[in-house]
PDB file of C-alpha atoms and ligand atoms in Angstrom:
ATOM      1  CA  UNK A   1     -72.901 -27.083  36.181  1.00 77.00           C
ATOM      2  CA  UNK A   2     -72.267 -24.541  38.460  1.00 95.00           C
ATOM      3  CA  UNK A   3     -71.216 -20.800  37.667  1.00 98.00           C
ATOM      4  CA  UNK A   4     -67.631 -19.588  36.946  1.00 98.00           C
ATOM      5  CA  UNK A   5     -66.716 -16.799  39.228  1.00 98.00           C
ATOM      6  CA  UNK A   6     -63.879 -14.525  38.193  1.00 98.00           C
ATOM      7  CA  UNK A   7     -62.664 -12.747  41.177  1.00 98.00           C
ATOM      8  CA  UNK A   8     -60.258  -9.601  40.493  1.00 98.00           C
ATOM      9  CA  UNK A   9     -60.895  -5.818  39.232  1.00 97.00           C
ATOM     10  CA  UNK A  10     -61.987  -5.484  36.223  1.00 97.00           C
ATOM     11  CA  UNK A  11     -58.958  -2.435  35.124  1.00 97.00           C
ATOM     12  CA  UNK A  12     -56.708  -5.479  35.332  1.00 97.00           C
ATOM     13  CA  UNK A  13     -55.345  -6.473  32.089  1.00 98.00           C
ATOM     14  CA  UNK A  14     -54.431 -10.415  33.222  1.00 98.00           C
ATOM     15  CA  UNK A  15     -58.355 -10.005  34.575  1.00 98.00           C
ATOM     16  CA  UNK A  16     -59.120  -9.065  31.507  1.00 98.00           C
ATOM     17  CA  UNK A  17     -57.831 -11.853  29.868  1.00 98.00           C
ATOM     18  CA  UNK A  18     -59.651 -14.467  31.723  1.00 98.00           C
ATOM     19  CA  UNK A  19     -63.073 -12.437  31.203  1.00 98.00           C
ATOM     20  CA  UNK A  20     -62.450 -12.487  27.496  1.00 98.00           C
ATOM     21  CA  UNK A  21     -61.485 -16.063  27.474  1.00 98.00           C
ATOM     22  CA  UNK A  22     -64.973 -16.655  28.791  1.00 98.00           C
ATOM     23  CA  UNK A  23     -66.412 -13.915  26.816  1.00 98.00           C
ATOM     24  CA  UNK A  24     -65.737 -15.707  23.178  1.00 98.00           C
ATOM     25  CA  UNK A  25     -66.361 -19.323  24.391  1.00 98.00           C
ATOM     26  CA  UNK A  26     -69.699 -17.984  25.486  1.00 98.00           C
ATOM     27  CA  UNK A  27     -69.588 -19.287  29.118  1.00 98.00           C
ATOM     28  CA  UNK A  28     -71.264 -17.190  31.653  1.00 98.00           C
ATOM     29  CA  UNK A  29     -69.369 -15.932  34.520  1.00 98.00           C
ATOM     30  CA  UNK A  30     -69.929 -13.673  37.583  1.00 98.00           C
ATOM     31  CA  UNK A  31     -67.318 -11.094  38.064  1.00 98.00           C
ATOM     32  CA  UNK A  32     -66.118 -10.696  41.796  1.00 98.00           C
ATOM     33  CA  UNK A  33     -64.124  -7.073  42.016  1.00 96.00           C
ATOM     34  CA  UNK A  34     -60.700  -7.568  44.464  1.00 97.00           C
ATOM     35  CA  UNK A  35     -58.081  -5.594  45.012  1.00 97.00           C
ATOM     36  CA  UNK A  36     -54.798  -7.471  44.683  1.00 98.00           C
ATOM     37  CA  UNK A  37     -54.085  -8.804  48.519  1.00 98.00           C
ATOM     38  CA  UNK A  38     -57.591  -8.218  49.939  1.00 98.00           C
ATOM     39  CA  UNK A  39     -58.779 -11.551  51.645  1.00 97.00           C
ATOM     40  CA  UNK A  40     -60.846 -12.164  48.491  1.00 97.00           C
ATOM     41  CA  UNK A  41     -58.057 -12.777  46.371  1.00 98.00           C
ATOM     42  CA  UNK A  42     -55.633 -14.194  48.788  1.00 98.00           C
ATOM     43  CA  UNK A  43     -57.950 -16.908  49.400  1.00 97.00           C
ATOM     44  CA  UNK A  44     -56.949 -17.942  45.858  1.00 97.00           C
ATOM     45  CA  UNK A  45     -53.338 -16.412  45.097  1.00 98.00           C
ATOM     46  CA  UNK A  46     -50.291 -17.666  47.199  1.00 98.00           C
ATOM     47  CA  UNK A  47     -48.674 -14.102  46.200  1.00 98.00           C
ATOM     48  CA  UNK A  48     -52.023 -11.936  46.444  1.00 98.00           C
ATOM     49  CA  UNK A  49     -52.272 -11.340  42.780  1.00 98.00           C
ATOM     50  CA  UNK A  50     -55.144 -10.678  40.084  1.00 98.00           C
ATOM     51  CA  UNK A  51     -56.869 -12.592  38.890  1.00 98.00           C
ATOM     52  CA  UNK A  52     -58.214 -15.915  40.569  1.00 98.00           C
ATOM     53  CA  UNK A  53     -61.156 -18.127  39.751  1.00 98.00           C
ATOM     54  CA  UNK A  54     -63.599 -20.714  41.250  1.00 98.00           C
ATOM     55  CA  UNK A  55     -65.956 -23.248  39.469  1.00 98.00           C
ATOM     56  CA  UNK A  56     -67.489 -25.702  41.515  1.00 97.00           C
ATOM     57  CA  UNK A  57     -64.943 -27.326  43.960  1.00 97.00           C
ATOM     58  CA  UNK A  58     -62.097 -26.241  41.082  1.00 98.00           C
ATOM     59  CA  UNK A  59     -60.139 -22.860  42.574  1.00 98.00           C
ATOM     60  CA  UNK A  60     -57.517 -21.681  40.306  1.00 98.00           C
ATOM     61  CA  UNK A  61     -55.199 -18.596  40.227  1.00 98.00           C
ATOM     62  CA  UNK A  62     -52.634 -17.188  37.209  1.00 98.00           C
ATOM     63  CA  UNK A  63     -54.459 -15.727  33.874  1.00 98.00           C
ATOM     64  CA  UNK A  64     -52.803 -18.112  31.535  1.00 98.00           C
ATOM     65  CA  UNK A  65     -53.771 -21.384  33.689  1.00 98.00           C
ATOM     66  CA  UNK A  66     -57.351 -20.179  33.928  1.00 98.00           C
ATOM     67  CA  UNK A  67     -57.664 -19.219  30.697  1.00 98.00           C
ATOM     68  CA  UNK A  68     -56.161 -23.066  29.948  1.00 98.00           C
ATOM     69  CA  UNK A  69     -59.122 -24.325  32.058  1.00 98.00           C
ATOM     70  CA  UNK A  70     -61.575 -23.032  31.180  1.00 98.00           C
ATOM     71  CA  UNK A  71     -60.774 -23.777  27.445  1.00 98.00           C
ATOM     72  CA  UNK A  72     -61.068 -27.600  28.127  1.00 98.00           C
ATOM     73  CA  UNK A  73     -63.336 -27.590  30.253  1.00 98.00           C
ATOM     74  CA  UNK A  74     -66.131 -25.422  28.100  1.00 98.00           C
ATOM     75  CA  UNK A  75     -67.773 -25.879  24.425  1.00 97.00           C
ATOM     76  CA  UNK A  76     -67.357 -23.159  22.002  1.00 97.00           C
ATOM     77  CA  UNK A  77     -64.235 -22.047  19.980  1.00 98.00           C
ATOM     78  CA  UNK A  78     -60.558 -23.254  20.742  1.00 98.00           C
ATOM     79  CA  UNK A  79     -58.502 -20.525  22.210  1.00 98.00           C
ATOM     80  CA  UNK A  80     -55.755 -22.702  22.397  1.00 98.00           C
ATOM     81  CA  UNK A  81     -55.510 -25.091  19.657  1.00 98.00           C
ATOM     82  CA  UNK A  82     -55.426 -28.359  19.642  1.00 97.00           C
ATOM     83  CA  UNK A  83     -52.730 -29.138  17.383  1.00 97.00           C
ATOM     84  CA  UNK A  84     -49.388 -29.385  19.740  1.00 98.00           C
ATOM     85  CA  UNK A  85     -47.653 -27.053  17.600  1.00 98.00           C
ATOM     86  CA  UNK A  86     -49.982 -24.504  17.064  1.00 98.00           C
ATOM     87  CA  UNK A  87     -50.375 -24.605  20.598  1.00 98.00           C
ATOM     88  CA  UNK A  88     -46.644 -24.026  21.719  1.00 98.00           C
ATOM     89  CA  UNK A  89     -47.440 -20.814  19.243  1.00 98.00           C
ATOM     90  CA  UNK A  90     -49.940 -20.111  21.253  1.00 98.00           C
ATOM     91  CA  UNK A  91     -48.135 -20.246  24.502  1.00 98.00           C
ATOM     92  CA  UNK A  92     -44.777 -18.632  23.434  1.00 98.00           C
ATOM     93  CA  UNK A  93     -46.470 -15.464  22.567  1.00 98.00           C
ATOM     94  CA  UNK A  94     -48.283 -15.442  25.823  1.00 98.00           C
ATOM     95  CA  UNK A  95     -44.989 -15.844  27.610  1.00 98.00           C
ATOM     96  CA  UNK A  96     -43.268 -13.590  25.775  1.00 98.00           C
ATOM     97  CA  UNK A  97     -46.071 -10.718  26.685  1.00 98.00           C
ATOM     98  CA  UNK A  98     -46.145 -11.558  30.141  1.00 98.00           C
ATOM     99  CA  UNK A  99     -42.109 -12.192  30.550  1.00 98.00           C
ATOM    100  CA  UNK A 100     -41.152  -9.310  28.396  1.00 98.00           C
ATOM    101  CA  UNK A 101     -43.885  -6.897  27.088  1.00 98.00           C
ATOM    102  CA  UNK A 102     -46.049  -6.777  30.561  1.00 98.00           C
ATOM    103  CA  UNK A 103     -42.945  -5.553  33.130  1.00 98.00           C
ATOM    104  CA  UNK A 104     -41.910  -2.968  30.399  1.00 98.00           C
ATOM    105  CA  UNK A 105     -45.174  -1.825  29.273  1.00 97.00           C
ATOM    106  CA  UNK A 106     -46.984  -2.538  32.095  1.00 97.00           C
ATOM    107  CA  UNK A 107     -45.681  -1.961  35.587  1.00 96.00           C
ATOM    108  CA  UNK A 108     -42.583   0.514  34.633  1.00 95.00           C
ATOM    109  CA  UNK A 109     -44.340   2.191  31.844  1.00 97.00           C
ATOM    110  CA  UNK A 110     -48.297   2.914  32.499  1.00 96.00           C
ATOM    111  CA  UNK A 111     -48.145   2.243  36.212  1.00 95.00           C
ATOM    112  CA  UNK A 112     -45.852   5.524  36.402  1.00 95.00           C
ATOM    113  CA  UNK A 113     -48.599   7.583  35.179  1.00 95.00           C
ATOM    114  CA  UNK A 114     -51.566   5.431  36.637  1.00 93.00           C
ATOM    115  CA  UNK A 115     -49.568   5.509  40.433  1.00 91.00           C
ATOM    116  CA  UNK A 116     -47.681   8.741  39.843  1.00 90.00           C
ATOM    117  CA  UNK A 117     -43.883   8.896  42.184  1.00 86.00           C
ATOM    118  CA  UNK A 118     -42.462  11.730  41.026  1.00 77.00           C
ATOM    119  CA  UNK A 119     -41.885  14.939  42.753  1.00 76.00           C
ATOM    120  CA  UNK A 120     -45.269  16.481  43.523  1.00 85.00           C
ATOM    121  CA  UNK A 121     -47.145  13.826  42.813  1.00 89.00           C
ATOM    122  CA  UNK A 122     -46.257  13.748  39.116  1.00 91.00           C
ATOM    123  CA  UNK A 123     -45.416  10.954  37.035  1.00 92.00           C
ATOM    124  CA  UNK A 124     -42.014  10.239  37.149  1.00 89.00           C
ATOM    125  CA  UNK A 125     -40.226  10.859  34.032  1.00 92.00           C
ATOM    126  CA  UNK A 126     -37.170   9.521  34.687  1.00 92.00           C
ATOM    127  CA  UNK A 127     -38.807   5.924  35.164  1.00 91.00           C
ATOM    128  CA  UNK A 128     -40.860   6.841  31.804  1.00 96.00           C
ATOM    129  CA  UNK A 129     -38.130   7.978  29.471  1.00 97.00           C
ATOM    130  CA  UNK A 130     -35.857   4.737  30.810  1.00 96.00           C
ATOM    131  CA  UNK A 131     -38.383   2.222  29.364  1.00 97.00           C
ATOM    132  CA  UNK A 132     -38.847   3.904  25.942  1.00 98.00           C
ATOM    133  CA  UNK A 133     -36.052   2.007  23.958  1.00 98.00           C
ATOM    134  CA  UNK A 134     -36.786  -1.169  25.680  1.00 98.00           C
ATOM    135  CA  UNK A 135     -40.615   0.085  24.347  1.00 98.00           C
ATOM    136  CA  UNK A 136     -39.583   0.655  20.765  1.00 98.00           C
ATOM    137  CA  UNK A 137     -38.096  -2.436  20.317  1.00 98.00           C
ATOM    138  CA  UNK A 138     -41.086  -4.198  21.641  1.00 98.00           C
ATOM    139  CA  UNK A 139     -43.236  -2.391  19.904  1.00 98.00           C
ATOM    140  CA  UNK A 140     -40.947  -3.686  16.566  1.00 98.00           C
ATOM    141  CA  UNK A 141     -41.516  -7.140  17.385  1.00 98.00           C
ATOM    142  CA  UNK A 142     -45.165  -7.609  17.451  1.00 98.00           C
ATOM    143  CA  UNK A 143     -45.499  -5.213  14.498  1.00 98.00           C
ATOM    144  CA  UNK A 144     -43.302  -7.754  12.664  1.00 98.00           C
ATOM    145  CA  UNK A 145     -45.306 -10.645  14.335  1.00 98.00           C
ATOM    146  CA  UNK A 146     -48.680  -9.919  13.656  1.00 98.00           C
ATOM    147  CA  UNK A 147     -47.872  -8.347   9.604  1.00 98.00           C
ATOM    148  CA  UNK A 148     -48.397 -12.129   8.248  1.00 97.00           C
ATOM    149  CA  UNK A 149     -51.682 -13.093   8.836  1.00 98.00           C
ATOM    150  CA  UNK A 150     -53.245 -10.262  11.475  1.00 98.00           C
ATOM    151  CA  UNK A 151     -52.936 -12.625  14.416  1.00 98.00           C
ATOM    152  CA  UNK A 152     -50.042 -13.404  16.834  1.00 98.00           C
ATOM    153  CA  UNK A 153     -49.864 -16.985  16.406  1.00 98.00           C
ATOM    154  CA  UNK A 154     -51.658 -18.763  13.478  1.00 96.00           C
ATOM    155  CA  UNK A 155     -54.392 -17.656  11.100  1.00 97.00           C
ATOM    156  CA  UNK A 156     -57.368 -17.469  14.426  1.00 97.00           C
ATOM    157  CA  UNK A 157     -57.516 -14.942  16.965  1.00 98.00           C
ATOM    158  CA  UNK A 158     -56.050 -17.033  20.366  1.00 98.00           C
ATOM    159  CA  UNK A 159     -55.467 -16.550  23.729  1.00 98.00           C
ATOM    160  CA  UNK A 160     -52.248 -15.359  22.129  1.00 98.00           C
ATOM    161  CA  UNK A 161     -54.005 -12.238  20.894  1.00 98.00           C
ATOM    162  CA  UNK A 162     -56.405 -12.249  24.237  1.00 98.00           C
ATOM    163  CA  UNK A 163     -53.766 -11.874  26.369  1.00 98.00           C
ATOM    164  CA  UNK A 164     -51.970  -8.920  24.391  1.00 98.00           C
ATOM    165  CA  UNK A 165     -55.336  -6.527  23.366  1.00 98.00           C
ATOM    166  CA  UNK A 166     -55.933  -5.244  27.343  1.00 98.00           C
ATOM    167  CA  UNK A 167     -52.425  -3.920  27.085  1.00 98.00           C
ATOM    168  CA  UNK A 168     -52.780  -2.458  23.635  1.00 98.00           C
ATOM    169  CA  UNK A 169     -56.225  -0.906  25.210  1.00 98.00           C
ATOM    170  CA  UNK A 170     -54.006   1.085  27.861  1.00 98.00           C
ATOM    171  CA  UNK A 171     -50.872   1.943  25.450  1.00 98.00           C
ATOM    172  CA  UNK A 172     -53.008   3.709  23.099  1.00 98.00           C
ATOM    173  CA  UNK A 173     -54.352   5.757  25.341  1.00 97.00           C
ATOM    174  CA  UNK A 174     -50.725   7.497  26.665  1.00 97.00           C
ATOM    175  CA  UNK A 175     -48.569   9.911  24.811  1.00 97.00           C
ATOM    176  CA  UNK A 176     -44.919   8.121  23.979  1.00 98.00           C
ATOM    177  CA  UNK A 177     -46.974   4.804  23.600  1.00 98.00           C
ATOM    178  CA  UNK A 178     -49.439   5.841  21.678  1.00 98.00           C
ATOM    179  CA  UNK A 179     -47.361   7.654  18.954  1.00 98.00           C
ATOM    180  CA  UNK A 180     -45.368   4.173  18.975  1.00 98.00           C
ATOM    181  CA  UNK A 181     -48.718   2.363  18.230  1.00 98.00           C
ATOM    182  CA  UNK A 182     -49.741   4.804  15.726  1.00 98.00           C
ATOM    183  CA  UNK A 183     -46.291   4.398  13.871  1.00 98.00           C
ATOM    184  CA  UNK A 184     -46.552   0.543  13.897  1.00 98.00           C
ATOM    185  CA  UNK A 185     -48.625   0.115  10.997  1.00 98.00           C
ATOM    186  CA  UNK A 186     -49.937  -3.591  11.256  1.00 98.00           C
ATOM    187  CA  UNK A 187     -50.243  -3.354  15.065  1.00 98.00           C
ATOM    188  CA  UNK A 188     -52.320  -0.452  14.737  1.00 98.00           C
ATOM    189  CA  UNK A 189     -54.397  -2.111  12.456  1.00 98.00           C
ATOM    190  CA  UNK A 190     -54.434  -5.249  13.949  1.00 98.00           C
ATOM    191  CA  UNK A 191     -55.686  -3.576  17.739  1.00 98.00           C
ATOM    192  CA  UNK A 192     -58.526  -1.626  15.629  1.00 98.00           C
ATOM    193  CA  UNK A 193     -59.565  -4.540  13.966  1.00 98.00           C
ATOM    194  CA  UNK A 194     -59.230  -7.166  16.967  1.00 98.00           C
ATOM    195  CA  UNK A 195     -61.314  -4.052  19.669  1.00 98.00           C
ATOM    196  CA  UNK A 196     -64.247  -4.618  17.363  1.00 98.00           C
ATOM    197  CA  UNK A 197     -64.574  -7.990  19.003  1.00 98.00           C
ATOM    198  CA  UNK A 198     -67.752  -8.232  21.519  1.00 98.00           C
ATOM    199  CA  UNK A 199     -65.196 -10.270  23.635  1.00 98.00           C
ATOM    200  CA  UNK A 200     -62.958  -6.928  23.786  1.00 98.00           C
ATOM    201  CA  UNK A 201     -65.854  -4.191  24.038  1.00 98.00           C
ATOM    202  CA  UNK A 202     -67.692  -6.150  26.722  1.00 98.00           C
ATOM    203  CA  UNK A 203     -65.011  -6.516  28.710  1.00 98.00           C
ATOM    204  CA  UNK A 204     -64.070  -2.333  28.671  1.00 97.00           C
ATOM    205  CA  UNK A 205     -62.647  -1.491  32.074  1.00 96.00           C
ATOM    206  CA  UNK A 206     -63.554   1.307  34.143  1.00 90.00           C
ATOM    207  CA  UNK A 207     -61.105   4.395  34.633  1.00 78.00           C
ATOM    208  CA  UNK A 208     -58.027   3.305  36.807  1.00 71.00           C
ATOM    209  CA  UNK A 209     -58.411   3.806  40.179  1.00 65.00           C
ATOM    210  CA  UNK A 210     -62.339   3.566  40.470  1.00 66.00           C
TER     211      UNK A 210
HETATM  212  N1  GSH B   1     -48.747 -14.019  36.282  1.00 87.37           N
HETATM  213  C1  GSH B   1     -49.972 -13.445  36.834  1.00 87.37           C
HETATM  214  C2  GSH B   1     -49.809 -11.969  36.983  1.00 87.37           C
HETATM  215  C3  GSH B   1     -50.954 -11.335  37.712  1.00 87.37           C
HETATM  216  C4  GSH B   1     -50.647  -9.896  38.107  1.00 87.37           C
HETATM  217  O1  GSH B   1     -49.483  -9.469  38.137  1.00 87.37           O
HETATM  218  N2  GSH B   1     -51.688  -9.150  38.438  1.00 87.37           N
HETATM  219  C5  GSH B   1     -51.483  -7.796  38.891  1.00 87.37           C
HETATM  220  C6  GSH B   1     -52.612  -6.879  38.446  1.00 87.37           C
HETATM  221  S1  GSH B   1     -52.632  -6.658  36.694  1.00 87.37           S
HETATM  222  C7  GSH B   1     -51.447  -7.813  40.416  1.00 87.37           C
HETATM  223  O2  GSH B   1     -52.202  -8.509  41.050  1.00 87.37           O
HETATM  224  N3  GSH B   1     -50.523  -7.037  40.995  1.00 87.37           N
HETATM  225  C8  GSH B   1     -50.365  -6.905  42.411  1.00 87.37           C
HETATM  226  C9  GSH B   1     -49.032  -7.416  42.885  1.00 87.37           C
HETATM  227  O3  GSH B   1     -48.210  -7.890  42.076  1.00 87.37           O
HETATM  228  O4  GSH B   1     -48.800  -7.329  44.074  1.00 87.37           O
HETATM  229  C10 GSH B   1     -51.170 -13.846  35.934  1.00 87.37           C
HETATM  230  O5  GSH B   1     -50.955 -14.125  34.754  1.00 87.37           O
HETATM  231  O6  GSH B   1     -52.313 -13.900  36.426  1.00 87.37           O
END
């Protein structure tokens, strides 16, 4: 069978995702760093974006329908289960992260400090301080979500969960965010626990920008 080639940088989180999807089934991959919109990835993204994937004559772009993929197509554990309702579990909490938790947390919160705006090339704090309720409340929600059983949807560790650590990873590491984390007891424990995964640690991006 031939190879799976993941082709994106590796600080992405949705790159991320994909490379940990293939980390716990155990399938081998080659990683292909590209910059969103270089001719690498547009060969594979209508829109330019991270990450895209080939196997064989199969060429596939957006996280959640490569993760999808390669779960049916590979042995090894079910990151999306196969019980339809488990599964719609599954897939909520991955759209609700990427609908709601990535364009808050993501690309108006950390991408102000990553790709600083402000005045003299400092973060701007305007665009920081205007996500922080929106934050809080998110924050709230998968605190509540993951208290019951330490996983997002269900009593396994999913896609769900996959597609939520690589944010956690970058959140922890900045000020308002990471005092948010720290104060949301069962997400706090639930990232410490889940980053001992060898999915999670083998998968550790480089510094942004590198
Ligand atoms: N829905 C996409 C989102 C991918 C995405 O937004 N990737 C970012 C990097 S984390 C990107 O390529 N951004 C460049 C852009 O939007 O132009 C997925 O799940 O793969």
């Amino acid at each position: 069978m031939a190879k799976v080639e993941i082709i994106g940088m590796p600080q992405s989180t949705f790159v991320r995702v994909v490379r940990m999807t293939c980390e716990e089934k155990g399938v081998p991959y080659d990683l292909t760093a590209a910059r969103p919109h270089s001719p690498e990835i547009n060969a594979v993204h209508p829109f330019g974006k991270v990450p895209g994937m080939r196997h064989g004559d199969v060429e596939l772009c957006e996280s959640k329908a490569i993760a999808t993929y390669l779960d049916r197509t590979f042995g090894g554990p079910k990151v999306i289960p196969e019980d339809p309702a488990q599964a719609a579990q599954v897939e909520q909490w991955v759209s609700i992260v990427n609908t709601v938790v990535d364009p808050t947390m993501i690309r108006q919160y950390l991408l102000s400090y990553i790709f600083p705006k402000g005045a003299d090339g400092k973060p701007d704090r305007k665009a920081i301080e205007a996500a922080l309720p929106a934050m809080q409340q998110q924050f709230d929600v998968l605190d509540k979500a993951v208290a019951g059983t330490g996983y997002l949807a269900g009593k396994s560790y999913t896609l769900a969960d996959m597609n939520l650590m690589p944010i956690l990873a970058y959140l922890e590491r900045l000020p308002e965010s990471g005092e948010m984390l720290k104060k949301s007891k069962n997400l706090s424990a639930y990232f410490a626990r889940h980053a001992e995964r060898p999915s999670f640690k083998n998968t550790t991006p480089p510094p942004p920008g590198q």
